[in-house]
Amino acid sequence: MSKITAAITAVGGYVPEYVLTNKILETMVETNDEWITSRTGIKERRILKEDGKGTSFLAIKAAEDLIQKKGLDPKEIDLVIVCTATPDMKAAATAAYTATQIGAVNAFSYDLEAACSSFLYGMSTATAYIEAGRYKKILLIGADKNSSFINYEDRATCIIFGDGAGAVLFEPNEEGLGLQDELLRSNGEGRDFLQATYGGSSYPITKDTFKEGKHYIFQDGKTVFKNAVFNMADVAEKIMKRNNLTNDDISWLAAHQANKRIIDATANRIELESDKVMMNIQRYGNTTSATLPLLLFDYESQLKKGDNIIFAAFGGGFTWGSIYFKWAYNS
């Protein structure tokens, strides 16, 4: 028997209609388009404005897009994983509601949270289930409504983040395609530099902390940037060396879309040409768990069976890693 690997067989995506441009941000905080673009590469980001709609709304839309394109019967889905840093609620899993709403009535479901590395970790988790032979159709979704915990008077964070969702379907493969190798890391010493402290069990929200805006996300930009540049590039280079890959062997770099300078540094470290670097940060900003699947969503038509893709991500916690992946189909 051929070894079973875990391949992506379908992709879906969704971004909200409202476009928050740099020009609009100029009217909200002390900043300007040239400053934002030169330091982040971001020109605009999508924001989910409707009251009462959270991360599950984004996840459902991305899943429905995949289901429609694939012609998939949702009842065949075995497992739904929603990778997110912004769940709808504290206790009830966003994935459970998402699965029910898309008609995946035979699936079990749960959330996976590792900040901006959530989807990368989710790829590893889905692969392990498939390779073990336990399940055959796993819907992996990366979705975040970052605008729900952004202070739009804080120019250090409001210029960076946007809302969106992407979804992929993992299925067994007997041609050796799909996930080939992974290098995943974490370091809890970094958690003070990028987080939303209040609202968790250690620091519940009170009237005073709410008034002070302590439930919003905080970022020590310089520390996060320095660690992201080094660690994303480091793991991407290591996974290539471990698999005897040169830049000529790589078809694409799919890096977390946090800052264009970080993406460029990772590409330069592995000596990859710019036309092999997936990039949509200019349109969506940092959508956290959704950046990697949204890259696949935007670039799906350019992907060819057998393409070698290096995934890389870095997130709060700190969490980071890289995955070497072989694409399984021509769009």
Short mmCIF file of N, CA, C and O in Angstrom, two decimals, residues 16 18 20 45-50 53-55 58 86 144-152 157-158 160-164 215-217 286-288:
data_model
loop_
_atom_site.label_atom_id
_atom_site.label_comp_id
_atom_site.label_asym_id
_atom_site.label_seq_id
_atom_site.Cartn_x
_atom_site.Cartn_y
_atom_site.Cartn_z
N PRO A 16 -15.04 40.71 4.29
CA PRO A 16 -16.20 41.61 4.36
C PRO A 16 -16.16 42.67 3.27
O PRO A 16 -15.11 42.96 2.70
N TYR A 18 -16.85 46.01 3.59
CA TYR A 18 -16.36 47.34 3.96
C TYR A 18 -14.84 47.41 3.86
O TYR A 18 -14.13 46.58 4.44
N LEU A 20 -11.56 49.52 4.75
CA LEU A 20 -10.97 50.58 5.56
C LEU A 20 -9.61 50.94 4.95
O LEU A 20 -8.63 50.21 5.10
N ARG A 45 -7.74 47.38 4.45
CA ARG A 45 -8.12 46.15 5.15
C ARG A 45 -9.64 46.07 5.17
O ARG A 45 -10.33 47.08 5.03
N ARG A 46 -10.19 44.85 5.29
CA ARG A 46 -11.64 44.65 5.30
C ARG A 46 -12.14 44.55 6.74
O ARG A 46 -11.49 43.90 7.57
N ILE A 47 -13.30 45.16 7.00
CA ILE A 47 -13.86 45.20 8.35
C ILE A 47 -15.30 44.70 8.33
O ILE A 47 -16.11 45.16 7.51
N LEU A 48 -15.63 43.78 9.24
CA LEU A 48 -17.00 43.30 9.39
C LEU A 48 -17.74 44.26 10.30
O LEU A 48 -17.51 44.32 11.51
N LYS A 49 -18.65 45.04 9.72
CA LYS A 49 -19.29 46.15 10.43
C LYS A 49 -20.61 45.78 11.10
O LYS A 49 -21.03 46.42 12.05
N GLU A 50 -21.29 44.75 10.60
CA GLU A 50 -22.65 44.46 11.06
C GLU A 50 -22.68 44.02 12.52
O GLU A 50 -21.92 43.16 12.94
N LYS A 53 -22.56 40.09 14.30
CA LYS A 53 -21.87 39.12 13.46
C LYS A 53 -20.41 39.03 13.88
O LYS A 53 -19.71 40.04 13.93
N GLY A 54 -19.98 37.81 14.18
CA GLY A 54 -18.63 37.61 14.67
C GLY A 54 -17.80 36.73 13.76
O GLY A 54 -18.08 36.60 12.56
N THR A 55 -16.80 36.10 14.33
CA THR A 55 -15.88 35.26 13.57
C THR A 55 -16.60 34.11 12.87
O THR A 55 -16.23 33.73 11.76
N LEU A 58 -17.77 34.94 9.36
CA LEU A 58 -16.68 34.87 8.38
C LEU A 58 -16.35 33.43 8.04
O LEU A 58 -16.17 33.08 6.87
N THR A 86 -10.07 35.07 17.86
CA THR A 86 -11.22 35.90 18.22
C THR A 86 -12.51 35.08 18.16
O THR A 86 -13.38 35.32 17.32
N ASP A 144 -10.80 35.32 11.60
CA ASP A 144 -10.67 36.26 12.71
C ASP A 144 -11.40 37.56 12.42
O ASP A 144 -11.26 38.13 11.33
N LYS A 145 -12.16 38.02 13.41
CA LYS A 145 -12.74 39.36 13.39
C LYS A 145 -11.88 40.21 14.32
O LYS A 145 -12.24 40.50 15.47
N ASN A 146 -10.73 40.61 13.82
CA ASN A 146 -9.79 41.37 14.64
C ASN A 146 -10.33 42.73 15.06
O ASN A 146 -9.95 43.26 16.11
N SER A 147 -11.22 43.28 14.25
CA SER A 147 -11.78 44.60 14.58
C SER A 147 -12.55 44.59 15.89
O SER A 147 -12.79 45.64 16.48
N SER A 148 -12.88 43.39 16.40
CA SER A 148 -13.64 43.30 17.65
C SER A 148 -12.79 43.63 18.87
O SER A 148 -13.34 43.89 19.95
N PHE A 149 -11.47 43.58 18.75
CA PHE A 149 -10.65 43.97 19.91
C PHE A 149 -9.55 44.97 19.55
O PHE A 149 -8.50 45.02 20.18
N ILE A 150 -9.84 45.79 18.55
CA ILE A 150 -8.92 46.84 18.14
C ILE A 150 -9.42 48.20 18.67
O ILE A 150 -10.60 48.52 18.55
N ASN A 151 -8.51 48.96 19.22
CA ASN A 151 -8.80 50.32 19.63
C ASN A 151 -8.46 51.24 18.46
O ASN A 151 -7.30 51.41 18.11
N TYR A 152 -9.47 51.82 17.85
CA TYR A 152 -9.25 52.64 16.66
C TYR A 152 -8.77 54.06 16.99
O TYR A 152 -8.79 54.94 16.13
N THR A 157 -1.84 49.73 16.42
CA THR A 157 -2.51 48.48 16.08
C THR A 157 -3.62 48.63 15.03
O THR A 157 -3.83 47.73 14.22
N CYS A 158 -4.32 49.77 15.04
CA CYS A 158 -5.49 49.89 14.15
C CYS A 158 -5.10 49.92 12.68
O CYS A 158 -5.93 49.63 11.81
N ILE A 160 -2.94 47.95 11.32
CA ILE A 160 -2.39 46.64 10.93
C ILE A 160 -3.46 45.61 10.61
O ILE A 160 -3.38 44.90 9.60
N PHE A 161 -4.48 45.53 11.46
CA PHE A 161 -5.36 44.36 11.43
C PHE A 161 -6.64 44.55 10.62
O PHE A 161 -7.21 45.64 10.56
N GLY A 162 -7.08 43.43 10.02
CA GLY A 162 -8.33 43.39 9.29
C GLY A 162 -9.08 42.10 9.60
O GLY A 162 -8.59 41.24 10.34
N ASP A 163 -10.26 41.95 9.02
CA ASP A 163 -11.11 40.78 9.24
C ASP A 163 -11.17 39.93 7.98
O ASP A 163 -11.14 40.46 6.86
N GLY A 164 -11.31 38.62 8.15
CA GLY A 164 -11.44 37.74 6.99
C GLY A 164 -11.38 36.28 7.39
O GLY A 164 -11.16 35.94 8.56
N HIS A 215 -9.09 45.91 27.46
CA HIS A 215 -9.53 44.71 26.75
C HIS A 215 -9.08 44.72 25.29
O HIS A 215 -9.23 43.73 24.58
N TYR A 216 -8.52 45.85 24.84
CA TYR A 216 -8.04 45.93 23.46
C TYR A 216 -6.67 45.26 23.33
O TYR A 216 -5.94 45.08 24.30
N ILE A 217 -6.33 44.92 22.10
CA ILE A 217 -5.04 44.28 21.85
C ILE A 217 -3.90 45.28 22.06
O ILE A 217 -4.02 46.47 21.76
N ASN A 286 -3.35 42.42 8.22
CA ASN A 286 -3.09 41.19 8.98
C ASN A 286 -4.43 40.62 9.46
O ASN A 286 -5.06 41.18 10.36
N THR A 287 -4.85 39.53 8.86
CA THR A 287 -6.11 38.88 9.25
C THR A 287 -5.86 37.71 10.21
O THR A 287 -6.70 36.83 10.38
N THR A 288 -4.69 37.70 10.83
CA THR A 288 -4.31 36.74 11.87
C THR A 288 -4.41 35.30 11.36
O THR A 288 -3.67 34.91 10.50
#
